Coordinates of C-alpha atoms and ligand atoms in Angstrom, one line a residue:
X1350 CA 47.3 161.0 1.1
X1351 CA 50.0 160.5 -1.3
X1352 CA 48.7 161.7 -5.0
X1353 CA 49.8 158.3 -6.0
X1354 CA 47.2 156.6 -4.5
X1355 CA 44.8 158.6 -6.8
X1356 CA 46.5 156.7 -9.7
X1357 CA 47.8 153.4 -10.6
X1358 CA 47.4 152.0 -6.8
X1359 CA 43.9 153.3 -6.4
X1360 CA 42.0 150.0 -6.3
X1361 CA 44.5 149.5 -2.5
X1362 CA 42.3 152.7 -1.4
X1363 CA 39.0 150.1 -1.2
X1364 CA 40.9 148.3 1.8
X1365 CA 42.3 151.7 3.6
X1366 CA 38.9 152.6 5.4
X1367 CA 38.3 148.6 6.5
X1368 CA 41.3 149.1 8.2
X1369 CA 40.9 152.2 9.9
X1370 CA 37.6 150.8 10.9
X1371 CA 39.1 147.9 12.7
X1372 CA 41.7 149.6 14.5
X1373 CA 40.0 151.4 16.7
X1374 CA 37.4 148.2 17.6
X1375 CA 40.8 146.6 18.3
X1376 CA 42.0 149.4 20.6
X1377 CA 45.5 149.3 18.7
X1378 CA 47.7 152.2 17.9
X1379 CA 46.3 154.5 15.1
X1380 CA 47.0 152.9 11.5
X1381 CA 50.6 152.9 10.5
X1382 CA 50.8 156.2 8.2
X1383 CA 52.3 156.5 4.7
X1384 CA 55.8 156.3 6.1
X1385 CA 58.3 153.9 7.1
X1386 CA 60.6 155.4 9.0
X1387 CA 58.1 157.0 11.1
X1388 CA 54.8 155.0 10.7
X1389 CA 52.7 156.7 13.1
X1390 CA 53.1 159.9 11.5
X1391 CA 50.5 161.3 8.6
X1392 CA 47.3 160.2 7.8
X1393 CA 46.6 158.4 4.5
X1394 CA 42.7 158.8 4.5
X1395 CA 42.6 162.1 3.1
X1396 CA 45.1 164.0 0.9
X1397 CA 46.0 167.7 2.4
X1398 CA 45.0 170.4 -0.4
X1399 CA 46.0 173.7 1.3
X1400 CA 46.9 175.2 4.7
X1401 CA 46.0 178.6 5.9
X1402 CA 48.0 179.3 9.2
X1403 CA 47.4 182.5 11.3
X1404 CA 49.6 183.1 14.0
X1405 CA 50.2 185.7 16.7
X1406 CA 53.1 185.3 18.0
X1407 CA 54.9 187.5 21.7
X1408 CA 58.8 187.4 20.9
X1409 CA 59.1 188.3 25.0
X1410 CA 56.7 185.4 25.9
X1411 CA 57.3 183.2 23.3
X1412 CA 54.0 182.4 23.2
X1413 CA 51.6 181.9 20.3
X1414 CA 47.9 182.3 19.7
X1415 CA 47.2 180.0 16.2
X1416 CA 44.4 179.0 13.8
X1417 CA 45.3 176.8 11.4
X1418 CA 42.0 176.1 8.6
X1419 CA 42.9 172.9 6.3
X1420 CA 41.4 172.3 3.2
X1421 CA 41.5 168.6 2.0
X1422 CA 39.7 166.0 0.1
X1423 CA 38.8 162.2 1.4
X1424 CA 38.4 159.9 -1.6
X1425 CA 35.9 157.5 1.1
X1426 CA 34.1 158.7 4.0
X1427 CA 35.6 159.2 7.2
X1428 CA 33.9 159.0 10.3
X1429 CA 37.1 160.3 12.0
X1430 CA 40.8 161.4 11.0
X1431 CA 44.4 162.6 12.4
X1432 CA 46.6 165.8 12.3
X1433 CA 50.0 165.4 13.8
X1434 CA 50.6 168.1 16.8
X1435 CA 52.6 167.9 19.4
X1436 CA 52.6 170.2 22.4
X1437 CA 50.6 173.5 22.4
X1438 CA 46.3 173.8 23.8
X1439 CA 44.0 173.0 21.3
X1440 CA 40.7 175.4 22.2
X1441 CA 38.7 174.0 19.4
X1442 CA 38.2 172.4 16.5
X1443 CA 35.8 172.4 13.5
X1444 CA 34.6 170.8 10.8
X1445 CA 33.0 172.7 7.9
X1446 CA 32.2 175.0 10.4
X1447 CA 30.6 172.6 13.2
X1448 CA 32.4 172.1 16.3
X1449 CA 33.9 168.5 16.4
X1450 CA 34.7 166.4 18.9
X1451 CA 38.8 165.7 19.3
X1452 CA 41.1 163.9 21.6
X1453 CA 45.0 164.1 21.7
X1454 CA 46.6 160.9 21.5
X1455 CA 50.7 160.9 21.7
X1456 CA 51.8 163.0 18.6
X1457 CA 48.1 162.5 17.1
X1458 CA 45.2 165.0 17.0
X1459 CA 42.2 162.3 16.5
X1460 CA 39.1 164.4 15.2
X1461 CA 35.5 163.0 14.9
X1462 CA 33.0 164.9 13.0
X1463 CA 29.5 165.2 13.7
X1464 CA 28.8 163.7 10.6
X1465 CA 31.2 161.8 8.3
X1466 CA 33.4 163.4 5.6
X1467 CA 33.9 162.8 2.8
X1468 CA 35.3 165.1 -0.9
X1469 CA 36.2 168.1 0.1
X1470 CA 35.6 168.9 3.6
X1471 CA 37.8 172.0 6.2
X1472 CA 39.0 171.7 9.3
X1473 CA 39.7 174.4 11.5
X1474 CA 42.2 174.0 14.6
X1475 CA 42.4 176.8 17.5
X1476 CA 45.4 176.7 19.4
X1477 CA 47.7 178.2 21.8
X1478 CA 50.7 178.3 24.2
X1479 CA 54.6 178.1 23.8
X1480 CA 55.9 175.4 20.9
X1481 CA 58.1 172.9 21.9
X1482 CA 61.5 172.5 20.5
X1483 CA 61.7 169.1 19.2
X1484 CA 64.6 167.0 19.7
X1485 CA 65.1 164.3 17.3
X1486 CA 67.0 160.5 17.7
X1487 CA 70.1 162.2 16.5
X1488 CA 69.9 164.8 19.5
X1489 CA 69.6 167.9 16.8
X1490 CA 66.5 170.6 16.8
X1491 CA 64.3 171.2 15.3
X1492 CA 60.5 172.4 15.3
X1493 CA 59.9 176.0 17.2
X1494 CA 63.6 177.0 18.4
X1495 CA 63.9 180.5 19.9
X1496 CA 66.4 183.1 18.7
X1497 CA 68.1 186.1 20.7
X1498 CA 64.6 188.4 19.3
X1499 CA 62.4 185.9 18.4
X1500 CA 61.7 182.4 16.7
X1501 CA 62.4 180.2 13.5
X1502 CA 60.5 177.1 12.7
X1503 CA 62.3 174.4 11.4
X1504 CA 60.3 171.3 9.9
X1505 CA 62.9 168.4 9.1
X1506 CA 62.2 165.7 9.7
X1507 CA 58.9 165.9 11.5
X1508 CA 59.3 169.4 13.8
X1509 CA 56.3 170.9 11.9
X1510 CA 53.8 169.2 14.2
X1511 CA 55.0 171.9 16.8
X1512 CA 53.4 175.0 15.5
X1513 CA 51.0 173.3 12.5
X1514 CA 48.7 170.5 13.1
X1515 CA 49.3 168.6 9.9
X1516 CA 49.1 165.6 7.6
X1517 CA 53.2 165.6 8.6
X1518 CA 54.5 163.5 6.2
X1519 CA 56.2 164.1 2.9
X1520 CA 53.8 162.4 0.6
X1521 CA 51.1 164.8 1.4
X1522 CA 52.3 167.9 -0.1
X1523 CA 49.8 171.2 0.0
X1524 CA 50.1 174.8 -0.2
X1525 CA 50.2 177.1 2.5
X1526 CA 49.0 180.5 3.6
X1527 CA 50.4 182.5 6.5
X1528 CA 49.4 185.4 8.1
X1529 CA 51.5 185.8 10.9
X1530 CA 50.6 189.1 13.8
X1531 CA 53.7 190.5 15.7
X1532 CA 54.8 193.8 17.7
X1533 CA 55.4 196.6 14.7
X1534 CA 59.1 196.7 14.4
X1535 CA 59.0 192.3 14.3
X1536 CA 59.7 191.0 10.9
X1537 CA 57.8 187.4 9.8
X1538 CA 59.3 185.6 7.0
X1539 CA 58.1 182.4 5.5
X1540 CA 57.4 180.2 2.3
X1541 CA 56.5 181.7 -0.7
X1542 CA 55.6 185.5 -2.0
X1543 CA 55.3 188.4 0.6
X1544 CA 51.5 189.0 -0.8
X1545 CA 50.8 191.6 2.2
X1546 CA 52.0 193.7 5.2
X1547 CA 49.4 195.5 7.3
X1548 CA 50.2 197.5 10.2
X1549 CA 47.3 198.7 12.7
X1550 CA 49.2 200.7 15.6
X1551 CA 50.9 198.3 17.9
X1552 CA 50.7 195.1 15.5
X1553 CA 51.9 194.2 12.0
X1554 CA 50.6 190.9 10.1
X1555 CA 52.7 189.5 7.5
X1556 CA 51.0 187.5 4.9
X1557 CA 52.9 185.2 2.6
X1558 CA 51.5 182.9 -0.2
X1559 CA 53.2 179.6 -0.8
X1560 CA 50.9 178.3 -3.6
X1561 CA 53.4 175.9 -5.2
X1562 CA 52.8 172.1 -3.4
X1563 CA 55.4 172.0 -0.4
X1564 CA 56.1 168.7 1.7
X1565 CA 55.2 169.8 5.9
X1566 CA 59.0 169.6 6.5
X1567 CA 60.0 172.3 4.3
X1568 CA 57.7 174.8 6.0
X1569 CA 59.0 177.9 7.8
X1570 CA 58.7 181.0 9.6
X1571 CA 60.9 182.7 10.9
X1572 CA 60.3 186.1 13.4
X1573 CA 62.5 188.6 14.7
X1574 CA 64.1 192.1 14.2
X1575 CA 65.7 191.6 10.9
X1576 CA 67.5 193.5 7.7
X1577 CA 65.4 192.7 4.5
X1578 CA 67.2 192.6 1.1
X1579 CA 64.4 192.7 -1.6
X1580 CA 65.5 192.5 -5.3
X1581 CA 65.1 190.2 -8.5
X1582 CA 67.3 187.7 -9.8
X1583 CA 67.2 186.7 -13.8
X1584 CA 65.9 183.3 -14.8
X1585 CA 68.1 182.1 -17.6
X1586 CA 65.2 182.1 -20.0
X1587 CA 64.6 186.1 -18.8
X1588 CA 61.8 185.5 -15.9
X1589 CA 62.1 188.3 -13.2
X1590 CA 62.4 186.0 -9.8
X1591 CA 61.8 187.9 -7.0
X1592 CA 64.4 187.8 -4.1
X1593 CA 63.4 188.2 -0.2
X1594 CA 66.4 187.7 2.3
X1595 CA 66.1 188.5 5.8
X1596 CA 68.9 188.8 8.5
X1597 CA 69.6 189.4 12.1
X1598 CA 70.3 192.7 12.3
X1599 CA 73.6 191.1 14.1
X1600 CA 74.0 188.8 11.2
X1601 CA 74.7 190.9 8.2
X1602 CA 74.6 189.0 5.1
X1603 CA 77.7 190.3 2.6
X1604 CA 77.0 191.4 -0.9
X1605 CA 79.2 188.6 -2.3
X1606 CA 76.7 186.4 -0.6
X1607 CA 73.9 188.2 -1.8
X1608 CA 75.4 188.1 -5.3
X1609 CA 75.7 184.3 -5.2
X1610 CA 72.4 183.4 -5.2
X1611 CA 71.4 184.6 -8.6
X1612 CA 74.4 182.9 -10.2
X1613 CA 73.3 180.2 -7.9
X1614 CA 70.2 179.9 -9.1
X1615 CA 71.2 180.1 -13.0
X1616 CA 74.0 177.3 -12.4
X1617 CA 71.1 175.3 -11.2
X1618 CA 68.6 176.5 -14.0
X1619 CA 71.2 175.1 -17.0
X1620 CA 71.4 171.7 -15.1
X1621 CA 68.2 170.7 -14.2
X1622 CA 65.4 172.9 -15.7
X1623 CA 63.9 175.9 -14.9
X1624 CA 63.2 177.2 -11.2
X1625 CA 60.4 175.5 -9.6
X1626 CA 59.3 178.5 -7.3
X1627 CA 57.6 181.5 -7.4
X1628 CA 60.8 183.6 -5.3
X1629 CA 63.8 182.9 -3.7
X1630 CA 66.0 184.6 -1.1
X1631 CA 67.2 183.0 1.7
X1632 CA 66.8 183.5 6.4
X1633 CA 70.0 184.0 8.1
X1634 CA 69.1 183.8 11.9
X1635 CA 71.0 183.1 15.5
X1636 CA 69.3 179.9 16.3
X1637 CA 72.1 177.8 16.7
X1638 CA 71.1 174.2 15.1
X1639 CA 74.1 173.1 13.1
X1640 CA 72.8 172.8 10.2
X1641 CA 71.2 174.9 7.1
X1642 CA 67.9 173.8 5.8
X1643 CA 66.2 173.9 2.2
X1644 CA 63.2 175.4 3.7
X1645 CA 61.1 175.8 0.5
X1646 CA 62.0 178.8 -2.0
X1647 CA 63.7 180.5 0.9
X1648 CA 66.6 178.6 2.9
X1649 CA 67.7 179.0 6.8
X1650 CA 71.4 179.8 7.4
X1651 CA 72.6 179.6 11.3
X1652 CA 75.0 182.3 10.6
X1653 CA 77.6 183.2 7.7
X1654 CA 77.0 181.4 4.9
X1655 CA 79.4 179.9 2.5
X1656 CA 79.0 179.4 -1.5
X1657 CA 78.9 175.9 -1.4
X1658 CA 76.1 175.5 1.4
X1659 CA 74.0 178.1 -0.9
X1660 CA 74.3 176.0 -3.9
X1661 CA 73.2 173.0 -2.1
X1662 CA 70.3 174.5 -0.5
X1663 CA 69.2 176.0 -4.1
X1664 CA 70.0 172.1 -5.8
X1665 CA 67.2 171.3 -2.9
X1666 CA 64.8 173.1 -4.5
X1667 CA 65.2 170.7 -7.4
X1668 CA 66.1 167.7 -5.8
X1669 CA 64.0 167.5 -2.5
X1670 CA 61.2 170.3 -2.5
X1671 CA 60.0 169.8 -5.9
X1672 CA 60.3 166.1 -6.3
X1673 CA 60.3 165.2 -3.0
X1674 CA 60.5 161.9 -1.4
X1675 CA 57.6 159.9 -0.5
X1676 CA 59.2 157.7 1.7
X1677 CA 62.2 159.2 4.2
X1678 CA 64.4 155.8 3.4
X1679 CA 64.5 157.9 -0.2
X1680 CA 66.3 160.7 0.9
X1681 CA 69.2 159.9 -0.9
X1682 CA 67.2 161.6 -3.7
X1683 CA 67.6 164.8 -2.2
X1684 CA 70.7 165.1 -0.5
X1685 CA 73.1 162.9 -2.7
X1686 CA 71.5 165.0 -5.2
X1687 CA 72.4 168.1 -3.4
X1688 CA 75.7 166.9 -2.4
X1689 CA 76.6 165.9 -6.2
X1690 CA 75.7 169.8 -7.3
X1691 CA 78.3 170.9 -5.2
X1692 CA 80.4 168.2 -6.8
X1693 CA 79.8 170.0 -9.8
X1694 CA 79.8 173.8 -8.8
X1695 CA 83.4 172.9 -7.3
X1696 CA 84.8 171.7 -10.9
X1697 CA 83.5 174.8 -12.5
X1698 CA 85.2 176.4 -10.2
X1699 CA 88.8 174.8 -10.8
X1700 CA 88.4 172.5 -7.8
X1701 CA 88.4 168.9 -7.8
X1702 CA 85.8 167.0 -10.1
X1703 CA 82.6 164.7 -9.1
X1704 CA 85.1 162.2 -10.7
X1705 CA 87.9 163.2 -8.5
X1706 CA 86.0 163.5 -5.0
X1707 CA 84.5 159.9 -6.0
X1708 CA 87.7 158.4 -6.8
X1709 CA 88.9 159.8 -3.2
X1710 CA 85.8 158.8 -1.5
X1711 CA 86.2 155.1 -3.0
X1712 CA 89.9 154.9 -2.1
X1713 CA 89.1 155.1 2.0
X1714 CA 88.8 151.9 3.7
X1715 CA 85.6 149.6 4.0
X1716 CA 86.0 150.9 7.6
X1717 CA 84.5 154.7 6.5
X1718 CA 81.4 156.1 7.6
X1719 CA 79.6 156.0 4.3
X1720 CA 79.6 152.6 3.3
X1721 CA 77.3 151.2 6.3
X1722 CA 74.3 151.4 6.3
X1723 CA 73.5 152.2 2.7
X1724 CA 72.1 154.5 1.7
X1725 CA 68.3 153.4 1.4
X1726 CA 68.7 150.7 4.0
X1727 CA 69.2 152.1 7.5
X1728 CA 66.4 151.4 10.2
X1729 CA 67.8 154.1 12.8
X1730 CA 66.3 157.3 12.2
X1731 CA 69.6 158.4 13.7
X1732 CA 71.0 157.5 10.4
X1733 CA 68.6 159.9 8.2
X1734 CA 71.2 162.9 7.9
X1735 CA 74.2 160.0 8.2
X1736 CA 77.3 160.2 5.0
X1737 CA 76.4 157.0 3.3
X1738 CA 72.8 159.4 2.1
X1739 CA 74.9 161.8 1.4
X1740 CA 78.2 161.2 0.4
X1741 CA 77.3 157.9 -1.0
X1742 CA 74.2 159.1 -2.5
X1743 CA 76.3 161.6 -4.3
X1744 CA 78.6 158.7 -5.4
X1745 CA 75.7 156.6 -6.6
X1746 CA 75.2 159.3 -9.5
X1747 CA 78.7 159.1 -10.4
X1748 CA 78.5 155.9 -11.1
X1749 CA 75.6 156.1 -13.1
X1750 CA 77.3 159.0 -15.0
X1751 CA 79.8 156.7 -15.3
X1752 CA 78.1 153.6 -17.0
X1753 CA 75.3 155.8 -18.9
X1754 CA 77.9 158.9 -19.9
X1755 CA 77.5 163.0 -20.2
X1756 CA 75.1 163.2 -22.6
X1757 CA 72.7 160.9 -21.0
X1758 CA 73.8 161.4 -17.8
X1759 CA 72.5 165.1 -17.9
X1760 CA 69.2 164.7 -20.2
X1761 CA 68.7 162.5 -17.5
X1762 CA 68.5 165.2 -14.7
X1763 CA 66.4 167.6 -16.7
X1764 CA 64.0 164.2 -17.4
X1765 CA 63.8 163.7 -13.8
X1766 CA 63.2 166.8 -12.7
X1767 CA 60.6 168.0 -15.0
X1768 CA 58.7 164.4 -14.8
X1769 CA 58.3 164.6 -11.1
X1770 CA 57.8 168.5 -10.9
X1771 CA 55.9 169.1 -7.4
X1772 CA 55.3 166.0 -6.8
X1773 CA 56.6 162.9 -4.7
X1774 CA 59.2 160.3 -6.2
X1775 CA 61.1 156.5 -5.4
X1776 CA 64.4 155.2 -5.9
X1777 CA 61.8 152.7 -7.9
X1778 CA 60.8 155.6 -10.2
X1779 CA 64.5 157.0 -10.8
X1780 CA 65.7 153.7 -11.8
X1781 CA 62.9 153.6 -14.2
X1782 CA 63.6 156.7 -15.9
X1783 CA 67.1 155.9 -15.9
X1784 CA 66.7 153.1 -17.5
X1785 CA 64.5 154.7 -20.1
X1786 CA 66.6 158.2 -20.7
X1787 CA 70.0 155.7 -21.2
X1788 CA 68.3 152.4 -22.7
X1789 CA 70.4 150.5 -20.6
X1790 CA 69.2 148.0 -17.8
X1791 CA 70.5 150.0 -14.3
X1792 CA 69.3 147.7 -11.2
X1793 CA 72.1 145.8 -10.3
X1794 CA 73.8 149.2 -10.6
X1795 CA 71.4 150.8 -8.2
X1796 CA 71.2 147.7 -5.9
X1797 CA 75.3 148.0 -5.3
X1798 CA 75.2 151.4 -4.8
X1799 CA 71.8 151.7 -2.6
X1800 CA 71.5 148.7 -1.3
X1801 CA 74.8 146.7 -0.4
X1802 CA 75.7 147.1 2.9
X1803 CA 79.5 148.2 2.8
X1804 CA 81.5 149.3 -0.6
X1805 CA 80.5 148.1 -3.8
X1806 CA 83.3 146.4 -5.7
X1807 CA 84.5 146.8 -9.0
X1808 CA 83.7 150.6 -9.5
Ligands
LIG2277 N1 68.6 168.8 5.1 C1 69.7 169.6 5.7 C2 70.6 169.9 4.5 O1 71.3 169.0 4.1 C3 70.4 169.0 6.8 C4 69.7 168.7 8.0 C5 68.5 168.9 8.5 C6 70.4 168.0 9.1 N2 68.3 168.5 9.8 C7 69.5 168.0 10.2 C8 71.6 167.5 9.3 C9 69.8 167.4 11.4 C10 72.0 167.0 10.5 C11 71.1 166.9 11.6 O2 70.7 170.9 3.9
ZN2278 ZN1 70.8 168.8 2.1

C-alpha cells in the first residue's frame, strides 16, 4: 500500500476491504491495484515493509532455488492477499510461520491464511525453476535475462515478478535483503551495501543490505564472472560513499569511466541535495537489452558506457528512486528529470544549453515524436519509455525555469527533492511545490506542457 494512504486519504482505506470482499463473491478479476497503467498489478491491502530474498542460483542451468520472507503491515484484516509472480514453482508458502493455502492466478499469487491478518504479519514464499524473461508491449526485456556466464535481473516496468514475488508496484516501496548462493568463482551483485561474503568449499553467498525504501522495479541482481572495482567517492559535504562496480571480465570498465562517477555524483549533489544512498558504483554486463537502467544505488550498463548515460542514471537516483512515482503515467518525473541533468551537465561542459536543446526541440514540426501523446496522457504502455516523457518532460522544466527563473528554478529542485526524500510523488504534488517555492500560480503552465496533446503554443 502506498504510504499515502496512511495519511490525508486514510478515511478511503474503510471502503478498500468491502471491496476486496465482494470481488471474489462476484467471481471478477482481483481488485484493480494502485496503478493505472497496469491495474492488476500490486496489492493495496497491505503496505510491503521489507524483503529478504535468498537465492541459489546454477549459471550452467540457469536455474534457481529462492525463498523470499516479506515483512508487511495490513492497516484492516485480511482474510487473503496477492504477490505478483510470474513463472517459476512455488513449493510453499507461509504465514507467520503456518503453511497457507495459495493459488496462482495469471500474474497473481492469491494467498489465504489460516487465520486473518492483520498489523504486522510475514510471509514466506518457496520457489524454484528457470525465470522467465519478460517481454513487455514495446517488445524490450526485461525481468531474468541470461548473460554469456550468468544472469542480470532487470525490474522496469514490472519484470520483478520473475524472480521476487512482490507487492510490484511503485507505490509500495520496501527494503530489501539478499543473500544470493553461487559456484565460488561467481560474483552476485545487487542493491545496496556488500554487508557479507561467505565461502564454504564449492559455494559462495553474497549478502547485500538495501535498507533505504526502493520501488520493486529498481531491484537487481546481477551474477556472473566479473572484475570488481571497490573504492569511495567524496560527498560534497565530506561523507566517504562507498563505490562497488562490477564488470564482465570481457567488459572492462575504463578509468575515465570509473573517474566519472564521483564527479558525477558531486554535479548531482550541488543540484539537488545530498546523495540519497548508502553506496554507489555501477553493473556493466553482456545482456544485450538496449537500454541502461537506474537500478537503485548501483546502475546496469549493456556495455561501454558514456558520460552522459552515467549522469542520467546518477540524476535517477534523485529523480526516480528516491522520489519515485506513484503512478507510471508520472514518469515524466523521472526521466524528463533525468533527461534535463544531462541538459545541464552538457552546458557545463561547453555544449549546448537546456535553453538551446529546447529552443531546437520546439523549432521541429508538430509532426515530431514528442509532442503526441503528452507526456502524462498516453494509454499505451508502449508509450511508457516514448520522447514526449522524456524529451518533452525535459522541456516542461524549461519552461518552468523559464516563467519562475534561476533562483527559483533551482531552490525548487533541492525543495522537491528533499520533501519527497524516499518516498512516492504526483505531477499534483510538483505543481504544488512549484507553486509554493516561486509564489506564482503554474497549472495552466503544467497543463500545456503535460497535458496538451501536440505542441504547446506560445513558448
Ligand atoms: N529507465 C531507463 C532509463 O531511462 C530506460 C528504460 C528502461 C527503457 N526500460 C526500457 C527504455 C525499455 C526503452 C525500453 O535509464
Ligand atoms: Zn532514464
Amino acid at each position: 500500500m502506498p504510504s499515502l494512504l496512511r495519511g490525508r486519504l486514510a478515511p478511503l482505506l474503510a471502503v478498500v476491504p468491502l471491496v476486496l470482499a465482494l470481488v471474489p463473491a462476484l467471481g471478477a478479476p482481483a481488485a484493480a491495484g494502485p496503478d493505472t497503467l497496469f491495474p492488476r498489478l500490486g496489492d493495496a491491502s497491505y503496505d510491503a515493509r521489507h524483503y529478504d530474498v535468498r537465492l541459489r542460483y546454477d549459471p550452467s542451468t540457469n536455474r534457481l532455488r529462492a525463498r523470499t520472507s516479506l515483512r508487511a503491515v495490513a492497516p484492516t484484516r485480511l482474510t487473503s492477499f496477492q504477490l505478483d509472480l510470474v513463472g517459476m514453482r512455488v513449493t510453499s508458502v507461509r504465514v507467520g510461520g503456518a503453511k497457507a493455502r495459495w493459488r496462482r492466478s495469471g500474474q497473481q499469487l492469491v494467498v489465504t491464511p489460516r487465520r486473518p491478518v492483520e498489523g504486522r504479519f510475514s510471509v514466506t514464499v518457496a520457489y524454484r525453476g528457470v525465470p522467465r524473461t519478460y517481454r513487455d508491449p514495446d517488445g524490450s526485456r526485461e525481468g531474468w535475462v541470461r548473460t554469456g556466464d550468468g544472469a542480470i535481473a532487470l525490474g522496469e516496468p514490472v519484470g520483478t515478478m520473475t524472480w521476487i514475488p512482490s507487492d510490484n508496484t511503485p507505490g509500495d516501496k520496501a527494503s530489501y535483503t539478499y543473500r544470493i548462493t553461487v559456484p565460488t568463482g561467481t560474483t552476485a551483485v545487487a542493491n545496496g551495501d556488500l554487508a557479507r561474503r561467505a565461502t564454504h568449499g564449492r559455494r559462495t553467498t553474497w549478502t547485500w543490505r538495501a535498507r533505504d525504501p526502493m520501488a520493486t522495479y529498481l531491484a537487481m541482481v546481477a551474477i556472473g564472472r566479473f572484475r570488481g572495482y571497490h573504492s569511495t567517492a567524496r560527498s560534497v559535504t565530506g561523507r566517504r560513499i562507498p563505490v562497488w562496480t562490477f564488470a564482465d571480465r570481457d567488459h572492462d570498465v575504463p578509468r575515465s569511466v570509473r573517474r566519472t562517477l564521483p564527479r558525477a555524483l558531486r554535479f548531482a549533489e550541488r543540484l539537488f541535495g545530498p546523495y540519497p544512498f548508502t553506496s554507489t558504483g555501477m553493473v556493466v554486463d553482456d545482456a544485450d537489452v538496449g537500454y541502461a537502467l537506474e537500478t537503485q544505488t548501483r546502475p546496469f550498463y549493456p556495455f561501454a558506457v558514456d558520460t552522459v548515460t552515467l549522469v542520467h542514471e546518477m540524476a535517477h537516483q534523485w529523480f526516480g528512486n528516491s522520489v519515485t512515482v506513484r503512478d507510471w503515467h508520472d514518469l515524466w518525473l523521472a526521466e524528463g528529470f533525468a533527461t534535463y541533468t544531462e541538459w545541464l551537465w552538457e552546458a557545463r561542459r561547453g555544449g549546448r544549453t537546456p535553453a538551446q536543446q529546447f529552443d531546437s526541440l520546439y523549432a521541429q514540426p508538430a509532426s515530431a515524436r514528442w509532442w503526441s501523446p503528452a507526456p502524462t496522457e498516453f494509454t499505451d504502455s508502449r508509450d511508457l519509455f516514448g520522447a514526449p516523457v522524456y524529451q518533452r518532460g525535459a522541456m516542461t522544466l524549461q519552461a518552468l525555469r523559464e516563467r519562475i527563473g534561476d533562483a527559483d528554478f533551482f531552490a525548487f529542485l533541492k525543495i522537491w527533492a528533499r520533501t519527497y526524500r524516499h518516498g512516492n510523488a504526483t505531477t499534483a504534488d510538483l505543481v504544488r511545490v512549484a507553486e509554493q517555492v516561486s509564489g506564482q500560480q503554474l497549472d495552466q503552465l503544467f497543463a500545456d506542457w503535460l497535458e496538451l496533446d501536440g505542441r504547446p503554443a506560445g513558448y
